[in-house]
XYZ file of C-alpha atoms in Angstrom:
689
model
C 75.951 136.737 33.161
C 74.153 140.043 32.885
C 71.632 142.086 34.804
C 68.039 141.032 34.335
C 66.469 143.970 32.524
C 63.538 142.021 31.135
C 60.068 143.500 31.365
C 57.325 141.274 32.741
C 53.678 142.259 32.817
C 52.090 142.309 36.242
C 49.484 139.639 36.912
C 46.667 139.415 39.404
C 46.831 136.764 42.132
C 44.890 136.141 45.339
C 46.441 137.471 48.547
C 49.475 135.532 49.747
C 48.064 133.087 52.281
C 50.079 130.291 53.907
C 48.880 126.721 53.878
C 46.928 125.702 56.936
C 49.660 123.497 58.402
C 48.570 122.462 61.862
C 51.274 122.451 64.505
C 52.152 119.006 65.801
C 53.887 120.362 68.917
C 52.557 119.286 72.299
C 50.409 121.791 74.205
C 51.406 123.974 77.124
C 52.117 121.839 80.219
C 49.240 121.723 82.647
C 51.433 121.966 85.743
C 54.551 123.723 87.003
C 57.856 121.838 87.096
C 58.101 119.084 89.692
C 61.422 120.533 90.787
C 61.360 124.295 90.554
C 63.398 127.317 91.479
C 61.881 130.730 92.161
C 63.102 133.992 90.634
C 61.476 137.418 90.463
C 60.266 139.102 87.312
C 60.813 142.730 86.421
C 57.892 143.801 88.634
C 59.225 141.843 91.610
C 56.641 139.052 91.381
C 57.804 135.461 91.990
C 58.156 133.156 88.986
C 58.813 129.414 89.191
C 61.220 127.936 86.661
C 62.569 124.439 86.175
C 65.451 123.888 88.600
C 68.685 123.746 86.547
C 70.116 121.310 89.075
C 67.300 118.889 88.285
C 68.002 119.299 84.583
C 71.674 118.483 85.078
C 70.930 115.516 87.346
C 68.390 114.118 84.901
C 70.838 114.507 82.016
C 73.456 112.590 83.989
C 71.034 109.834 84.929
C 69.612 109.380 81.432
C 73.124 109.443 79.965
C 74.146 106.480 82.106
C 71.394 104.367 80.545
C 72.615 105.322 77.095
C 76.324 104.690 77.713
C 75.553 101.332 79.300
C 73.603 100.526 76.141
C 76.662 101.395 74.051
C 75.879 104.960 72.971
C 77.985 108.077 73.313
C 76.283 111.002 75.061
C 76.696 114.698 75.797
C 76.998 116.337 79.190
C 78.949 119.586 78.794
C 76.553 121.368 76.441
C 73.272 120.742 78.286
C 74.993 121.594 81.574
C 76.031 124.966 80.122
C 72.549 125.736 78.777
C 70.521 124.666 81.835
C 69.735 128.168 83.173
C 69.171 129.628 79.689
C 66.678 126.935 78.722
C 64.962 127.097 82.110
C 64.335 130.832 81.670
C 63.170 130.498 78.051
C 60.730 127.713 78.864
C 59.430 129.594 81.880
C 58.596 132.526 79.616
C 57.083 130.364 76.877
C 55.030 128.148 79.162
C 53.593 131.212 80.933
C 51.592 131.960 77.767
C 47.887 132.378 78.504
C 44.874 132.454 76.209
C 46.572 130.325 73.540
C 49.116 127.571 73.215
C 52.766 128.362 73.931
C 53.803 127.507 70.363
C 51.306 130.015 68.985
C 53.156 132.748 70.880
C 56.717 131.460 70.413
C 58.914 129.489 68.079
C 61.623 127.666 69.996
C 64.630 126.549 67.969
C 67.572 124.721 69.475
C 70.594 125.098 67.202
C 72.822 123.597 69.907
C 72.000 119.992 69.096
C 74.481 118.694 71.663
C 72.218 120.193 74.333
C 68.985 118.503 73.246
C 69.034 116.020 76.116
C 68.937 118.984 78.503
C 65.703 120.084 76.857
C 64.243 116.585 77.210
C 65.186 116.610 80.889
C 63.714 120.069 81.508
C 60.482 119.204 79.739
C 60.128 115.909 81.602
C 60.319 117.993 84.771
C 57.204 119.811 83.501
C 55.492 116.656 82.236
C 55.512 118.233 78.758
C 54.033 115.908 76.131
C 53.342 113.491 79.007
C 57.090 112.890 79.356
C 58.066 111.076 82.535
C 61.434 110.529 84.143
C 61.112 106.874 83.129
C 60.864 107.958 79.494
C 64.294 109.555 79.805
C 65.797 106.126 80.479
C 65.341 105.219 76.809
C 67.322 108.215 75.565
C 69.159 107.445 72.298
C 67.762 103.918 72.023
C 66.109 102.776 68.811
C 62.805 102.433 70.677
C 62.739 106.029 71.960
C 61.669 109.273 70.304
C 64.240 111.057 72.477
C 66.940 110.973 69.838
C 70.561 112.017 70.216
C 69.878 115.354 68.557
C 66.436 116.832 68.053
C 64.681 115.002 65.206
C 61.279 116.314 64.198
C 60.603 113.308 61.940
C 60.795 111.054 64.996
C 59.505 113.479 67.658
C 57.238 116.105 66.045
C 55.491 116.758 69.360
C 58.732 117.905 70.933
C 60.976 119.198 68.154
C 60.009 122.005 65.782
C 63.156 121.901 63.621
C 65.642 119.045 63.469
C 69.128 119.956 64.598
C 72.561 118.440 64.972
C 74.824 119.882 62.265
C 75.991 123.040 63.994
C 74.378 126.297 62.819
C 71.933 124.566 60.467
C 68.896 125.472 62.577
C 69.691 129.191 62.995
C 68.963 130.128 59.359
C 65.844 127.941 59.514
C 64.758 130.000 62.519
C 65.320 133.055 60.329
C 62.859 131.542 57.857
C 60.307 130.963 60.622
C 60.423 134.634 61.609
C 60.082 135.729 57.976
C 57.126 133.370 57.555
C 55.429 134.717 60.670
C 55.865 138.277 59.379
C 54.352 137.363 56.001
C 51.438 135.604 57.697
C 51.004 138.499 60.155
C 51.230 136.186 63.150
C 51.862 137.478 66.643
C 54.794 135.228 67.429
C 58.395 135.658 68.596
C 61.248 133.312 67.680
C 63.790 132.135 70.249
C 66.955 130.487 68.961
C 69.720 129.184 71.208
C 73.193 128.930 69.664
C 76.602 127.777 70.892
C 79.865 129.609 70.394
C 81.243 126.614 68.515
C 78.343 126.716 66.053
C 79.046 130.415 65.555
C 82.233 129.446 63.730
C 80.239 127.880 60.891
C 79.561 129.727 57.664
C 75.781 129.318 57.950
C 75.857 131.032 61.342
C 77.839 133.985 60.044
C 75.440 134.370 57.114
C 72.477 134.351 59.489
C 74.229 136.747 61.878
C 74.207 139.271 59.028
C 70.911 138.361 57.361
C 68.637 138.363 60.417
C 69.264 141.982 61.494
C 69.590 143.050 57.859
C 66.174 141.694 56.899
C 64.629 142.725 60.218
C 65.790 146.278 59.560
C 63.762 146.205 56.345
C 60.648 145.088 58.217
C 60.745 141.554 56.831
C 60.887 139.613 60.110
C 58.895 139.039 63.258
C 60.536 139.618 66.666
C 63.670 137.524 67.104
C 65.784 136.725 70.175
C 69.030 134.786 69.815
C 70.864 133.467 72.854
C 74.550 132.567 72.540
C 76.238 130.341 75.120
C 79.853 131.535 75.123
C 82.210 129.263 77.043
C 85.172 129.196 74.622
C 84.865 125.431 74.394
C 84.254 122.919 71.632
C 84.458 119.144 71.311
C 88.241 118.837 71.332
C 89.213 121.715 73.627
C 89.288 125.488 74.010
C 88.283 127.466 70.943
C 90.762 130.316 71.396
C 93.706 128.039 72.186
C 93.092 125.535 69.385
C 91.804 127.848 66.659
C 91.126 131.566 67.205
C 89.083 133.820 69.466
C 85.372 134.241 68.786
C 85.155 137.420 70.849
C 85.585 139.769 67.831
C 82.717 137.943 66.089
C 80.375 138.493 69.019
C 81.506 142.085 69.457
C 80.668 142.704 65.794
C 77.034 141.640 66.227
C 76.120 145.163 67.322
C 77.589 146.612 64.116
C 75.568 144.079 62.111
C 72.360 145.428 63.621
C 71.723 143.259 66.655
C 70.694 144.724 69.993
C 73.377 142.950 72.027
C 72.937 142.388 75.772
C 75.707 140.729 77.775
C 75.035 138.396 80.679
C 78.329 137.982 82.494
C 77.180 134.896 84.411
C 74.966 132.612 82.368
C 74.464 130.418 85.443
C 72.808 133.175 87.470
C 69.207 132.134 86.863
C 67.801 135.433 88.105
C 70.028 137.490 85.804
C 69.335 135.248 82.823
C 65.583 135.400 83.363
C 65.482 139.190 83.631
C 67.649 139.564 80.520
C 65.343 137.311 78.523
C 62.178 138.879 79.919
C 63.388 142.318 78.816
C 64.598 140.962 75.467
C 61.117 139.654 74.675
C 59.493 142.994 75.518
C 62.023 145.004 73.522
C 62.045 142.687 70.495
C 58.255 142.842 70.306
C 58.304 146.620 70.658
C 60.846 146.958 67.835
C 60.971 143.910 65.523
C 63.370 145.771 63.224
C 66.168 145.267 65.769
C 66.537 141.641 66.895
C 68.045 140.991 70.307
C 71.167 138.916 70.929
C 71.797 137.706 74.477
C 75.537 137.060 74.817
C 75.781 134.850 77.898
C 79.059 133.743 79.413
C 78.730 130.125 80.502
C 80.907 127.230 81.649
C 80.678 123.996 79.713
C 80.114 121.086 82.055
C 78.856 123.435 84.798
C 77.860 121.726 88.026
C 80.689 119.211 88.340
C 84.203 120.430 89.117
C 86.039 117.903 86.966
C 84.068 118.729 83.816
C 84.141 122.459 84.460
C 87.920 122.262 84.542
C 88.228 119.853 81.623
C 89.593 121.446 78.436
C 86.592 120.179 76.455
C 84.088 120.924 79.219
C 83.077 117.297 79.531
C 81.627 117.442 76.011
C 80.829 113.750 76.120
C 79.495 112.111 79.245
C 82.457 111.388 81.546
C 81.011 108.271 83.203
C 81.092 104.927 81.394
C 78.650 103.226 83.764
C 76.800 103.655 87.044
C 79.793 103.213 89.329
C 80.135 106.892 90.304
C 76.714 108.292 89.416
C 75.635 108.742 93.051
C 78.554 111.083 93.738
C 78.080 112.822 90.386
C 74.445 113.714 91.112
C 75.272 114.712 94.700
C 77.893 117.159 93.427
C 75.375 118.668 91.006
C 72.997 119.381 93.874
C 75.660 120.426 96.350
C 73.488 119.049 99.103
C 70.402 116.897 99.501
C 69.288 115.160 96.318
C 65.522 114.634 95.823
C 64.534 111.104 96.790
C 63.439 109.890 93.366
C 66.632 111.108 91.706
C 68.766 109.724 94.540
C 67.030 106.353 94.291
C 67.493 106.361 90.512
C 71.215 106.928 90.987
C 71.356 104.147 93.587
C 69.633 101.720 91.212
C 72.169 102.499 88.501
C 74.968 101.887 90.966
C 73.358 98.600 92.028
C 73.029 97.521 88.381
C 76.736 98.214 87.888
C 77.667 96.222 90.998
C 75.538 93.288 89.843
C 77.133 93.250 86.387
C 80.614 93.490 87.864
C 79.901 90.498 90.083
C 78.564 88.552 87.103
C 81.684 89.392 85.070
C 83.976 88.154 87.830
C 81.972 84.961 88.241
C 82.008 84.328 84.509
C 85.724 84.998 84.274
C 86.407 82.584 87.134
C 84.310 79.845 85.539
C 85.549 80.321 81.975
C 88.157 77.898 80.618
C 91.405 79.213 79.222
C 91.059 80.694 75.762
C 91.743 78.118 73.056
C 93.169 80.652 70.610
C 94.207 84.302 70.697
C 91.576 86.879 69.809
C 91.654 88.455 66.362
C 93.461 91.779 66.505
C 91.195 94.711 65.705
C 91.466 98.474 65.304
C 89.593 101.375 63.840
C 90.033 101.708 60.085
C 91.052 105.367 60.423
C 94.056 104.325 62.502
C 95.519 102.915 59.306
C 94.899 106.172 57.461
C 96.969 108.082 60.016
C 99.737 105.474 59.794
C 99.847 105.834 56.015
C 100.078 109.621 56.296
C 102.890 109.430 58.868
C 104.809 106.994 56.700
C 104.548 109.284 53.670
C 105.614 112.320 55.697
C 108.632 110.443 57.025
C 109.668 109.838 53.424
C 109.732 113.575 52.797
C 106.363 114.207 51.188
C 104.874 117.602 52.236
C 101.801 116.235 54.030
C 99.847 118.841 56.008
C 96.681 118.289 58.065
C 93.801 120.787 58.229
C 91.157 119.967 60.870
C 87.900 121.373 62.199
C 87.588 120.059 65.759
C 86.976 116.298 65.412
C 90.472 115.028 64.655
C 90.314 112.699 67.636
C 87.289 110.984 66.113
C 88.579 110.855 62.551
C 91.911 109.448 63.712
C 94.193 112.046 62.128
C 95.118 113.310 65.599
C 97.751 110.556 65.651
C 99.462 112.242 62.693
C 99.152 115.653 64.348
C 100.705 114.443 67.580
C 103.492 112.654 65.770
C 104.324 115.674 63.581
C 103.218 118.596 65.731
C 104.134 121.397 63.343
C 102.234 120.009 60.364
C 98.618 120.826 61.106
C 96.248 123.687 61.706
C 92.733 123.826 63.120
C 90.390 126.305 61.475
C 87.587 125.932 64.009
C 84.206 124.308 63.517
C 83.918 125.157 59.838
C 83.932 122.243 57.402
C 83.616 124.252 54.195
C 86.405 126.594 55.276
C 88.575 123.607 56.164
C 88.311 122.024 52.719
C 88.863 125.312 50.911
C 91.890 125.989 53.125
C 93.197 122.569 52.174
C 92.714 123.433 48.508
C 94.719 126.616 48.958
C 97.524 124.673 50.614
C 97.411 122.179 47.756
C 97.756 124.963 45.222
C 100.755 126.168 47.240
C 102.515 122.833 46.810
C 101.442 120.866 49.875
C 99.554 117.581 50.110
C 96.681 118.512 52.374
C 94.558 116.094 54.367
C 91.199 117.381 55.630
C 88.979 115.512 58.060
C 85.522 115.582 59.586
C 82.424 113.417 60.011
C 81.059 112.069 56.733
C 77.734 113.877 56.986
C 79.356 117.281 57.322
C 82.086 116.568 54.809
C 79.691 115.735 51.984
C 77.011 118.316 52.800
C 78.927 121.373 53.947
C 81.998 120.406 51.944
C 80.536 119.430 48.577
C 81.014 122.756 46.814
C 84.537 123.261 48.232
C 85.432 119.735 47.057
C 84.130 120.591 43.605
C 86.027 123.876 43.532
C 89.206 122.139 44.692
C 89.007 119.812 41.693
C 88.089 122.693 39.397
C 91.057 124.721 40.665
C 93.563 121.896 40.112
C 94.054 121.907 43.876
C 93.274 118.327 44.912
C 92.888 117.358 48.547
C 92.795 114.113 50.473
C 89.804 113.755 52.782
C 89.116 111.511 55.752
C 85.365 111.454 56.330
C 84.439 109.219 59.256
C 81.300 108.026 61.083
C 79.547 107.327 57.786
C 76.193 105.610 57.271
C 74.641 104.352 60.479
C 77.991 104.230 62.287
C 77.181 107.416 64.208
C 74.115 105.651 65.532
C 73.602 107.464 68.828
C 73.650 110.956 67.324
C 70.703 110.192 65.062
C 69.663 111.027 61.522
C 71.259 114.474 61.346
C 74.707 112.909 61.824
C 74.174 109.769 59.744
C 75.654 110.221 56.275
C 73.614 107.875 54.101
C 74.212 109.602 50.749
C 77.976 109.953 50.972
C 78.889 107.914 47.878
C 76.183 109.604 45.827
C 77.227 113.061 47.001
C 80.798 112.930 45.706
C 81.166 110.066 43.231
C 80.326 112.285 40.260
C 82.789 115.089 41.080
C 85.397 114.986 38.301
C 88.952 114.016 39.227
C 87.753 112.627 42.562
C 88.305 109.044 43.694
C 85.981 107.625 46.361
C 87.529 104.962 48.589
C 85.874 102.901 51.344
C 88.536 100.765 53.063
C 87.300 97.908 55.222
C 90.258 97.350 57.545
C 93.193 99.224 59.029
C 95.912 97.548 56.962
C 94.049 98.314 53.752
C 93.514 101.913 54.846
C 97.219 102.367 55.599
C 98.282 101.011 52.230
C 95.763 103.040 50.247
C 96.418 106.302 52.111
C 100.159 105.915 51.569
C 99.550 105.174 47.892
C 97.161 108.122 47.527
C 99.723 110.555 48.943
C 102.448 109.133 46.733
C 100.233 109.311 43.636
C 99.121 112.856 44.303
C 102.673 113.946 45.004
C 103.964 112.335 41.803
C 101.165 113.843 39.703
C 101.701 117.338 41.036
C 105.476 117.145 40.718
C 105.011 116.080 37.072
C 102.832 119.104 36.358
C 99.563 117.133 36.269
C 96.344 118.281 37.930
C 96.180 115.292 40.239
C 93.070 113.764 41.784
C 91.309 114.260 45.098
C 90.950 111.137 47.220
C 88.059 110.806 49.663
C 88.322 108.051 52.272
C 85.054 107.055 53.946
C 85.379 105.125 57.220
C 83.177 104.176 60.156
C 83.879 104.383 63.858
C 83.940 100.764 65.007
C 86.793 98.273 65.300
C 87.437 95.715 62.554
C 90.113 93.052 61.964
C 93.429 94.550 60.857
C 93.168 92.494 57.632
C 90.759 90.011 56.045
C 93.470 87.855 54.478
C 96.846 86.963 55.926
C 99.638 88.598 53.972
C 97.233 90.605 51.842
C 98.471 93.295 49.495
C 96.394 96.228 48.306
C 97.182 97.201 44.702
C 95.833 100.614 43.739
C 92.454 100.531 42.003
C 91.878 96.827 42.586
C 89.060 94.937 44.262
C 90.056 92.172 46.668
C 88.677 88.634 46.365
C 88.601 87.034 49.807
C 86.613 83.913 48.887
C 86.207 82.190 45.518
C 82.983 80.488 44.392
C 80.910 79.751 41.311
C 77.266 80.249 42.312
C 76.897 83.909 43.278
C 79.039 87.004 43.830
C 78.768 88.935 47.110
C 80.238 92.443 47.123
C 80.716 94.792 50.040
C 83.058 97.534 51.145
C 83.891 99.679 54.124
C 81.795 99.249 57.226
C 79.627 96.429 55.848
C 82.206 94.259 54.152
C 82.154 92.131 57.300
C 78.514 91.282 56.518
C 79.520 89.969 53.075
C 82.180 87.791 54.747
C 79.553 86.494 57.168
C 77.081 85.829 54.346
C 79.716 83.861 52.449
C 80.205 81.580 55.450
C 76.449 81.124 55.923
C 76.046 80.150 52.265
C 79.002 77.778 52.411
C 77.315 75.943 55.285
C 74.308 75.492 52.987
C 76.407 74.155 50.140
C 76.348 77.375 48.114
C 79.671 78.500 46.645
C 79.914 82.287 46.866
C 82.632 84.639 45.696
C 83.190 87.394 48.256
C 84.671 90.679 47.023
C 85.887 93.720 48.919
C 85.341 96.716 46.616
C 87.074 99.789 48.111
C 87.213 101.875 44.903
C 83.552 102.803 44.756
C 83.442 105.114 41.726
C 86.284 103.397 39.875
C 84.770 99.923 39.475
C 87.474 97.297 38.943
C 85.843 95.441 36.053
C 89.004 93.457 35.353
C 88.503 91.679 38.671
C 84.740 91.832 39.171
C 83.597 91.372 35.564
C 84.777 87.791 34.874
C 83.539 86.565 38.256
C 80.055 87.984 37.655
C 80.010 86.799 34.051
C 80.651 83.252 35.230
C 77.488 83.069 37.353
C 75.391 86.118 36.425
C 74.244 86.766 39.970
C 75.336 89.609 42.268
C 74.336 90.728 45.758
C 75.776 93.979 47.119
C 75.537 95.432 50.604
C 76.311 98.941 51.806
C 75.643 101.368 54.640
C 74.160 103.848 52.136
C 70.978 104.671 50.289
C 70.255 102.124 47.546
C 69.831 104.991 45.096
C 73.198 106.001 43.569
C 75.130 103.798 45.956
C 77.958 101.329 45.435
C 75.619 98.623 44.189
C 74.090 100.816 41.527
C 77.535 101.932 40.363
C 78.717 98.323 40.050
C 75.580 97.201 38.228
C 75.805 100.149 35.821
C 79.465 99.401 35.085
C 78.675 95.739 34.443
C 75.737 96.576 32.184
C 77.618 99.132 30.104
C 80.360 96.540 29.642
C 77.838 94.043 28.301
C 78.008 91.668 31.268
C 74.540 90.198 31.780
C 73.551 89.788 35.409
C 70.758 89.946 37.920
C 71.474 91.964 41.036
C 70.083 92.598 44.478
C 71.351 95.647 46.351
C 70.973 95.737 50.109
C 71.062 99.258 51.468
C 68.872 101.951 52.961
C 65.607 102.285 51.074
C 64.652 105.973 50.910
C 64.536 106.482 54.677
C 66.310 108.635 57.216
C 68.026 106.971 60.110
C 67.427 107.590 63.790
C 69.158 107.241 67.119
C 70.166 103.821 68.353
C 72.585 102.701 71.011
C 74.748 100.955 68.406
C 74.830 100.762 64.603
C 73.967 97.062 64.676
C 70.456 97.888 65.867
C 69.953 99.990 62.739
C 71.529 97.370 60.497
C 69.052 94.835 61.847
C 66.114 97.185 61.344
C 67.077 97.876 57.735
C 68.052 94.296 56.850
C 71.770 95.031 56.471
C 73.081 91.818 58.029
C 74.975 88.731 56.967
C 71.907 86.464 57.216
C 69.812 88.892 55.145
C 72.540 89.034 52.490
C 72.609 85.233 52.404
C 68.809 85.190 52.046
C 69.054 87.577 49.098
C 71.620 85.315 47.434
C 69.467 82.234 47.935
C 66.487 84.087 46.443
C 68.517 84.906 43.328
C 69.428 81.232 43.100
C 65.787 80.207 43.474
C 66.415 78.399 46.743
């Protein structure tokens, strides 16, 4: 590569004018918040803001509906941000003479706190939101998705969020765009301390003041909620302190203002009011409000919890009355109190129904099928290999409890490190450990592993430093968190990386066997002086049978035939193999003989097993929790075609759409036709029946 010294003649072009893209955001609320709290502005005049206690109570109440429906929720983040968001919205909604969104961009990078924004805005009646609307939070029928999704809720969300720090650099782009268009608009962006560990955040921390200093940006105010807490515990204790990062913001060019108590609404409001004035007066120096907060603020148990009550601590409505009462520290408004009472009454009714059903039910005829999460097997395989003396080392980035590798870490406490919320850094660290002679296992959610980790995975292979990855919550399995967390291109994203094997186990026993084999293979390759291969395991989050066949073995590189037939071949893997099993049973009841195949080695198609079975009937139906384009089905069909095996195929998958929030993945599977009955229908169609 060389410097570009080419000479290009200047050309004439019309003035740079942006497209006339009309905002789809809802207008400024016509009324003050139903439940308000009064502070004074810099001149001493009273200002009414949304009461943070109401925000917290509404978050708790709406979360109960979601958890009862089967969805995970967040409490700690929105509780920490309640005063910050109340002050920001009070300033934005005070805009006169034009709509609030013409004067301000509001970007929430802290996706875990989006439900707090819904609650606050319902208090204002923003976008005609009512408290009843909050009851549908995270359901497939609601636009109030787990994280802010502008494709589902354009009236309420300017930029989609969820993956930590992804929205901050987009906010940077908004401010650059406003400067180019000569708009009179200021950008607010709220950020968490956990998100500040990500690479994108650190790039934006440098770029925003750097570009602003060159006159390339409109006024910008960033607000950081610093509570030293992430999903799995305390940031400083588990990883490293973020204080030096925040202290360095001033050196990077930010005008840093500390707020020692981010739950003092008066102090927060005055800090933000002054920040807006100063940022507008000098757009070349963006303002950073560094607010000390407490995750889970408002309830003693979550304030003291090491993770700040990151998820919602109540599983039902049993204790919601006391929870809301503690938030208020006194009298709870009647409508919120009655809402809590109704949730408690619903719980009592269901408990009574359960007891009555249990009393009337006959004794179970046979024991229930044993189930477990697939990732539990991965941890077992890693422990087994470590016990045999292989140098297995775990590198995590905050979600090891969800990916299942925490079992390995607890069993072998000196063989892991947490690098903070930084997926790319995690994988590259694992590559460095691999180059140093260790067998490194990295883990995170599938969406973040394949998006933030794709280049590090490529560089690991290119550096002869293979890693083993556990990427969980793939496809629609992370239903409640919405599209930003739903990895639907995971096979496509990594299948073409050289020296990388993509594996989607469908049960815990299979996962244990294949993880153990992967570690052994990588260890043997490296010891023999070979480059070795990276192995990426994709798993869901739900429970599945420990095995699909009694006494099954799992030879490396082989597909598993669980049912033999002569009419059609059904192929699945991972999270949706159970649908292929179900489809095989449905077809059998209709007299159709189907072969059912579990295909865990996605980008290493086992033609020795699959080929003859397809050749015998010429008909294939595949199913996967993935985009149809470049998915498992397309890889199988391509392998069959290039081997000269004639066939007709139908691939069931996601057809060029994003996902959305739903209480459970099954709701999304039904919406997108990823079910056993739909797979059986597809097979019958191929057979002309």
